[in-house]
């Protein structure tokens, strides 16, 4: 009995040394909290329009299970495999296959995408709902930019090195920007931050910021609806008091310090369209108050801190840059979502990570967490080797 007990404890010890348990707990905490909030927010409208109060809760729960499985499976894979030439792929690196696949999916969406909410950003997948290829493209961006930068680390110290990386990434960036500018902004931010972190000489990033600003302004006015959103943001007096952003601000203000209580939101009763997706943070403020919102943001800060530790302690440059890209993605999405719901910037379709309803977003975020856990796992193994 003692030997079996000792064996079991050794196995537990091995698991704890190979995985960032704190990161896993934070991800699960945010996801389960999101599931609770989705039920609280969506049950009324789901029962009203679909005669099933649990509709969104059940769907999100399914994607949460899929996402957790994806996270655990991906975490067991050596993250170097994405950039290694594989014999059974005729010496092709998997990252290039992912790049070509993402290009194909973005072209398909551009030409024949499923339209919802006035935008054609999705591919319809039967009863499972819609898949948004731009979410998968974020993973491709993180892995490929990290790979390109670590391949020629000295060149990224100069402006021409950044341009060389941009040439590879520009086709994907433009295809995404044509249909989903907010996601393209996040992707451009991921590329910029990874290059900035890797470069020892950072002066030329002033020019990079100017280039990104021009890119943003150009694509902001390509579509008429984007120009109208900016106009409404600049002149809120012309906006309908019943608009989504205005009602969201009412929700935030009415929550006060402690909130109305879980399930007690008024704004969720049809006053905010699709409140369980991009605008979910407003009802968190209404039901849980400013204190509840601060606690949610504190969990995100802890999550970002864990990712920062993984990036800093990574065993190689590629692992550190990948963890940096994942950190940037989550931080940018949190900041942009809060900026939108507080009317700090014009309205965009950015979900609140791990909490907003959406299968594509949740499963992709879980997959990214799996990649970060893989980096952390090999970091711990390298430490154990050094100590021994």
Short mmCIF file of C-alpha atoms in Angstrom, two decimals, residues 6-273:
data_model
loop_
_atom_site.label_atom_id
_atom_site.label_comp_id
_atom_site.label_asym_id
_atom_site.label_seq_id
_atom_site.Cartn_x
_atom_site.Cartn_y
_atom_site.Cartn_z
CA UNK A 6 4.24 6.73 -3.10
CA UNK A 7 3.86 5.95 -6.79
CA UNK A 8 0.68 7.98 -7.03
CA UNK A 9 2.26 10.97 -5.30
CA UNK A 10 5.25 10.79 -7.67
CA UNK A 11 2.88 10.93 -10.67
CA UNK A 12 1.07 13.93 -9.23
CA UNK A 13 4.41 15.61 -8.61
CA UNK A 14 5.46 15.02 -12.22
CA UNK A 15 2.23 16.56 -13.54
CA UNK A 16 2.64 19.62 -11.36
CA UNK A 17 6.21 20.12 -12.47
CA UNK A 18 5.29 19.82 -16.17
CA UNK A 19 2.24 22.10 -16.28
CA UNK A 20 1.55 25.61 -15.12
CA UNK A 21 -1.33 24.62 -12.84
CA UNK A 22 -2.06 28.25 -11.93
CA UNK A 23 -2.55 29.14 -15.60
CA UNK A 24 -4.92 26.20 -16.09
CA UNK A 25 -6.93 27.20 -13.01
CA UNK A 26 -7.23 30.81 -14.19
CA UNK A 27 -8.39 29.74 -17.66
CA UNK A 28 -10.98 27.35 -16.22
CA UNK A 29 -12.15 29.99 -13.73
CA UNK A 30 -12.73 32.59 -16.46
CA UNK A 31 -14.44 30.08 -18.77
CA UNK A 32 -16.80 28.75 -16.09
CA UNK A 33 -17.59 32.30 -14.97
CA UNK A 34 -18.37 33.12 -18.61
CA UNK A 35 -20.71 30.11 -18.76
CA UNK A 36 -22.58 31.34 -15.66
CA UNK A 37 -22.90 34.87 -17.07
CA UNK A 38 -24.08 33.58 -20.47
CA UNK A 39 -26.88 31.65 -18.77
CA UNK A 40 -27.80 34.65 -16.61
CA UNK A 41 -27.83 37.00 -19.58
CA UNK A 42 -29.26 34.85 -22.38
CA UNK A 43 -31.87 32.66 -20.68
CA UNK A 44 -34.69 35.21 -21.02
CA UNK A 45 -34.25 35.86 -24.75
CA UNK A 46 -33.46 32.20 -25.47
CA UNK A 47 -36.74 31.16 -23.83
CA UNK A 48 -38.60 33.98 -25.56
CA UNK A 49 -37.37 33.39 -29.10
CA UNK A 50 -36.33 29.71 -29.13
CA UNK A 51 -38.45 28.23 -26.32
CA UNK A 52 -35.27 26.93 -24.66
CA UNK A 53 -33.76 28.97 -21.84
CA UNK A 54 -30.64 26.79 -21.86
CA UNK A 55 -29.88 27.13 -25.58
CA UNK A 56 -26.81 29.40 -25.44
CA UNK A 57 -25.67 27.88 -22.14
CA UNK A 58 -25.66 24.36 -23.61
CA UNK A 59 -23.89 25.40 -26.80
CA UNK A 60 -21.21 27.32 -24.95
CA UNK A 61 -20.82 24.43 -22.53
CA UNK A 62 -20.21 22.09 -25.47
CA UNK A 63 -17.55 24.38 -26.90
CA UNK A 64 -15.99 24.75 -23.45
CA UNK A 65 -15.57 20.97 -23.22
CA UNK A 66 -14.13 20.87 -26.76
CA UNK A 67 -11.82 23.77 -25.89
CA UNK A 68 -10.56 22.10 -22.72
CA UNK A 69 -9.81 18.90 -24.64
CA UNK A 70 -8.02 20.95 -27.31
CA UNK A 71 -5.99 22.76 -24.66
CA UNK A 72 -4.86 19.55 -22.98
CA UNK A 73 -4.06 17.77 -26.26
CA UNK A 74 -2.10 20.72 -27.67
CA UNK A 75 -0.23 21.16 -24.38
CA UNK A 76 1.14 17.61 -24.77
CA UNK A 77 2.65 18.43 -28.18
CA UNK A 78 6.18 19.79 -28.43
CA UNK A 79 5.62 23.35 -29.68
CA UNK A 80 8.71 23.04 -31.91
CA UNK A 81 6.80 20.63 -34.16
CA UNK A 82 5.02 23.54 -35.85
CA UNK A 83 8.29 24.78 -37.36
CA UNK A 84 10.15 21.51 -37.96
CA UNK A 85 10.43 19.98 -41.44
CA UNK A 86 8.47 16.73 -41.26
CA UNK A 87 9.43 13.75 -43.42
CA UNK A 88 5.84 12.55 -43.80
CA UNK A 89 4.99 16.04 -45.13
CA UNK A 90 7.83 15.84 -47.67
CA UNK A 91 10.01 18.12 -45.55
CA UNK A 92 7.36 20.86 -45.30
CA UNK A 93 7.03 22.75 -42.03
CA UNK A 94 3.46 22.56 -40.59
CA UNK A 95 3.38 26.32 -40.06
CA UNK A 96 3.44 26.88 -43.83
CA UNK A 97 0.54 24.48 -44.33
CA UNK A 98 -1.40 26.40 -41.69
CA UNK A 99 -0.54 29.65 -43.49
CA UNK A 100 -1.82 28.37 -46.83
CA UNK A 101 -4.97 26.96 -45.19
CA UNK A 102 -5.73 30.29 -43.49
CA UNK A 103 -5.23 32.13 -46.79
CA UNK A 104 -7.69 29.76 -48.45
CA UNK A 105 -10.28 30.13 -45.68
CA UNK A 106 -10.04 33.93 -45.72
CA UNK A 107 -10.47 33.99 -49.51
CA UNK A 108 -13.50 31.71 -49.20
CA UNK A 109 -15.06 33.97 -46.56
CA UNK A 110 -14.38 37.03 -48.71
CA UNK A 111 -16.08 35.48 -51.75
CA UNK A 112 -18.71 33.24 -50.23
CA UNK A 113 -18.89 33.86 -46.48
CA UNK A 114 -22.00 33.38 -44.37
CA UNK A 115 -23.52 36.74 -43.50
CA UNK A 116 -24.67 37.60 -39.99
CA UNK A 117 -25.11 41.00 -38.37
CA UNK A 118 -24.32 42.79 -41.64
CA UNK A 119 -20.89 41.17 -42.09
CA UNK A 120 -19.73 38.08 -44.00
CA UNK A 121 -17.11 36.69 -41.61
CA UNK A 122 -18.27 33.13 -41.06
CA UNK A 123 -18.42 29.68 -42.58
CA UNK A 124 -21.63 27.80 -41.82
CA UNK A 125 -21.03 24.37 -40.24
CA UNK A 126 -24.44 22.71 -40.03
CA UNK A 127 -26.05 22.52 -36.61
CA UNK A 128 -22.80 23.45 -34.84
CA UNK A 129 -23.24 27.04 -35.96
CA UNK A 130 -20.72 29.35 -37.59
CA UNK A 131 -16.95 29.15 -37.73
CA UNK A 132 -14.94 32.37 -37.97
CA UNK A 133 -11.66 31.68 -39.84
CA UNK A 134 -10.07 34.90 -38.61
CA UNK A 135 -9.87 33.33 -35.13
CA UNK A 136 -7.73 30.49 -36.48
CA UNK A 137 -5.68 33.05 -38.40
CA UNK A 138 -4.63 34.61 -35.09
CA UNK A 139 -2.88 31.37 -34.13
CA UNK A 140 -1.17 31.29 -37.52
CA UNK A 141 -0.04 34.88 -37.02
CA UNK A 142 1.46 34.17 -33.59
CA UNK A 143 3.34 31.04 -34.70
CA UNK A 144 4.53 32.32 -38.09
CA UNK A 145 5.71 35.75 -36.91
CA UNK A 146 7.58 34.10 -34.01
CA UNK A 147 9.16 31.62 -36.43
CA UNK A 148 10.20 34.28 -38.96
CA UNK A 149 11.69 36.52 -36.28
CA UNK A 150 13.69 33.76 -34.57
CA UNK A 151 14.97 32.55 -37.94
CA UNK A 152 16.75 35.87 -38.58
CA UNK A 153 17.03 37.47 -35.12
CA UNK A 154 19.70 40.00 -36.13
CA UNK A 155 17.76 41.41 -39.07
CA UNK A 156 14.77 42.35 -36.91
CA UNK A 157 17.05 44.97 -35.31
CA UNK A 158 16.63 46.99 -38.50
CA UNK A 159 13.63 48.36 -40.34
CA UNK A 160 14.20 46.14 -43.38
CA UNK A 161 13.88 43.09 -41.12
CA UNK A 162 10.43 44.21 -40.02
CA UNK A 163 9.47 44.86 -43.64
CA UNK A 164 10.60 41.34 -44.59
CA UNK A 165 8.34 39.84 -41.90
CA UNK A 166 5.47 42.12 -42.95
CA UNK A 167 5.69 40.98 -46.59
CA UNK A 168 4.86 37.42 -45.53
CA UNK A 169 2.05 38.49 -43.20
CA UNK A 170 0.46 41.25 -45.32
CA UNK A 171 -1.72 38.97 -47.52
CA UNK A 172 -3.43 37.49 -44.46
CA UNK A 173 -3.69 40.87 -42.77
CA UNK A 174 -5.35 42.53 -45.76
CA UNK A 175 -7.82 39.67 -46.32
CA UNK A 176 -8.90 39.83 -42.67
CA UNK A 177 -9.07 43.65 -42.66
CA UNK A 178 -11.48 43.70 -45.61
CA UNK A 179 -14.10 41.86 -43.55
CA UNK A 180 -13.04 42.30 -39.92
CA UNK A 181 -10.94 45.38 -39.21
CA UNK A 182 -10.93 44.93 -35.43
CA UNK A 183 -9.39 41.46 -35.72
CA UNK A 184 -6.84 42.81 -38.21
CA UNK A 185 -5.87 45.48 -35.67
CA UNK A 186 -5.24 42.78 -33.06
CA UNK A 187 -3.18 40.75 -35.55
CA UNK A 188 -1.11 43.79 -36.50
CA UNK A 189 -0.58 44.44 -32.80
CA UNK A 190 0.60 40.86 -32.27
CA UNK A 191 3.13 41.21 -35.09
CA UNK A 192 4.32 44.58 -33.85
CA UNK A 193 4.78 43.47 -30.23
CA UNK A 194 6.61 40.25 -31.15
CA UNK A 195 9.02 42.19 -33.38
CA UNK A 196 9.45 44.91 -30.75
CA UNK A 197 10.29 42.39 -28.03
CA UNK A 198 12.80 40.57 -30.28
CA UNK A 199 14.56 43.71 -31.56
CA UNK A 200 17.48 45.20 -29.65
CA UNK A 201 17.30 48.44 -31.65
CA UNK A 202 13.79 49.84 -31.30
CA UNK A 203 14.02 53.34 -32.75
CA UNK A 204 12.48 52.43 -36.10
CA UNK A 205 9.22 51.38 -34.41
CA UNK A 206 8.15 55.04 -34.55
CA UNK A 207 7.90 54.52 -38.32
CA UNK A 208 6.10 51.20 -37.74
CA UNK A 209 3.46 52.91 -35.60
CA UNK A 210 2.95 55.55 -38.30
CA UNK A 211 2.53 52.82 -40.93
CA UNK A 212 -0.03 51.01 -38.80
CA UNK A 213 -1.95 54.25 -38.26
CA UNK A 214 -2.15 54.81 -42.03
CA UNK A 215 -3.26 51.19 -42.49
CA UNK A 216 -5.99 51.67 -39.86
CA UNK A 217 -7.30 54.94 -41.33
CA UNK A 218 -7.38 53.52 -44.87
CA UNK A 219 -9.36 50.41 -43.97
CA UNK A 220 -11.60 52.29 -41.55
CA UNK A 221 -13.18 54.13 -44.48
CA UNK A 222 -13.19 51.32 -47.06
CA UNK A 223 -16.63 50.17 -45.86
CA UNK A 224 -19.47 52.66 -45.41
CA UNK A 225 -20.69 51.12 -42.16
CA UNK A 226 -17.29 51.74 -40.53
CA UNK A 227 -17.41 55.42 -41.47
CA UNK A 228 -20.93 55.68 -40.01
CA UNK A 229 -19.75 54.08 -36.76
CA UNK A 230 -16.95 56.61 -36.46
CA UNK A 231 -19.39 59.42 -37.20
CA UNK A 232 -21.75 58.17 -34.49
CA UNK A 233 -18.87 57.94 -32.03
CA UNK A 234 -17.66 61.46 -32.79
CA UNK A 235 -21.19 62.90 -32.59
CA UNK A 236 -23.07 60.87 -29.95
CA UNK A 237 -25.88 63.47 -29.87
CA UNK A 238 -27.01 62.12 -33.24
CA UNK A 239 -27.20 58.52 -31.99
CA UNK A 240 -30.50 56.87 -31.16
CA UNK A 241 -30.87 56.69 -27.34
CA UNK A 242 -31.86 53.05 -27.81
CA UNK A 243 -28.60 52.15 -29.54
CA UNK A 244 -26.48 49.28 -28.27
CA UNK A 245 -23.62 51.43 -26.95
CA UNK A 246 -25.94 53.89 -25.18
CA UNK A 247 -27.90 51.11 -23.49
CA UNK A 248 -24.60 49.49 -22.53
CA UNK A 249 -23.52 52.68 -20.78
CA UNK A 250 -26.86 52.74 -18.95
CA UNK A 251 -26.17 49.18 -17.79
CA UNK A 252 -22.70 50.04 -16.50
CA UNK A 253 -23.97 53.14 -14.69
CA UNK A 254 -26.99 51.43 -13.11
CA UNK A 255 -24.87 48.65 -11.59
CA UNK A 256 -23.26 50.99 -9.11
CA UNK A 257 -20.61 49.69 -6.75
CA UNK A 258 -22.06 46.27 -5.85
CA UNK A 259 -24.47 45.62 -8.72
CA UNK A 260 -28.13 44.55 -8.83
CA UNK A 261 -27.36 40.87 -8.25
CA UNK A 262 -26.78 37.91 -10.53
CA UNK A 263 -29.68 37.50 -12.96
CA UNK A 264 -31.22 40.88 -12.08
CA UNK A 265 -30.14 42.86 -15.15
CA UNK A 266 -32.76 45.01 -16.87
CA UNK A 267 -30.73 45.85 -19.97
CA UNK A 268 -30.46 42.18 -20.98
CA UNK A 269 -34.21 42.04 -21.60
CA UNK A 270 -33.89 42.93 -25.27
CA UNK A 271 -32.52 46.44 -24.84
CA UNK A 272 -29.01 45.48 -25.94
CA UNK A 273 -28.73 43.39 -29.11
#
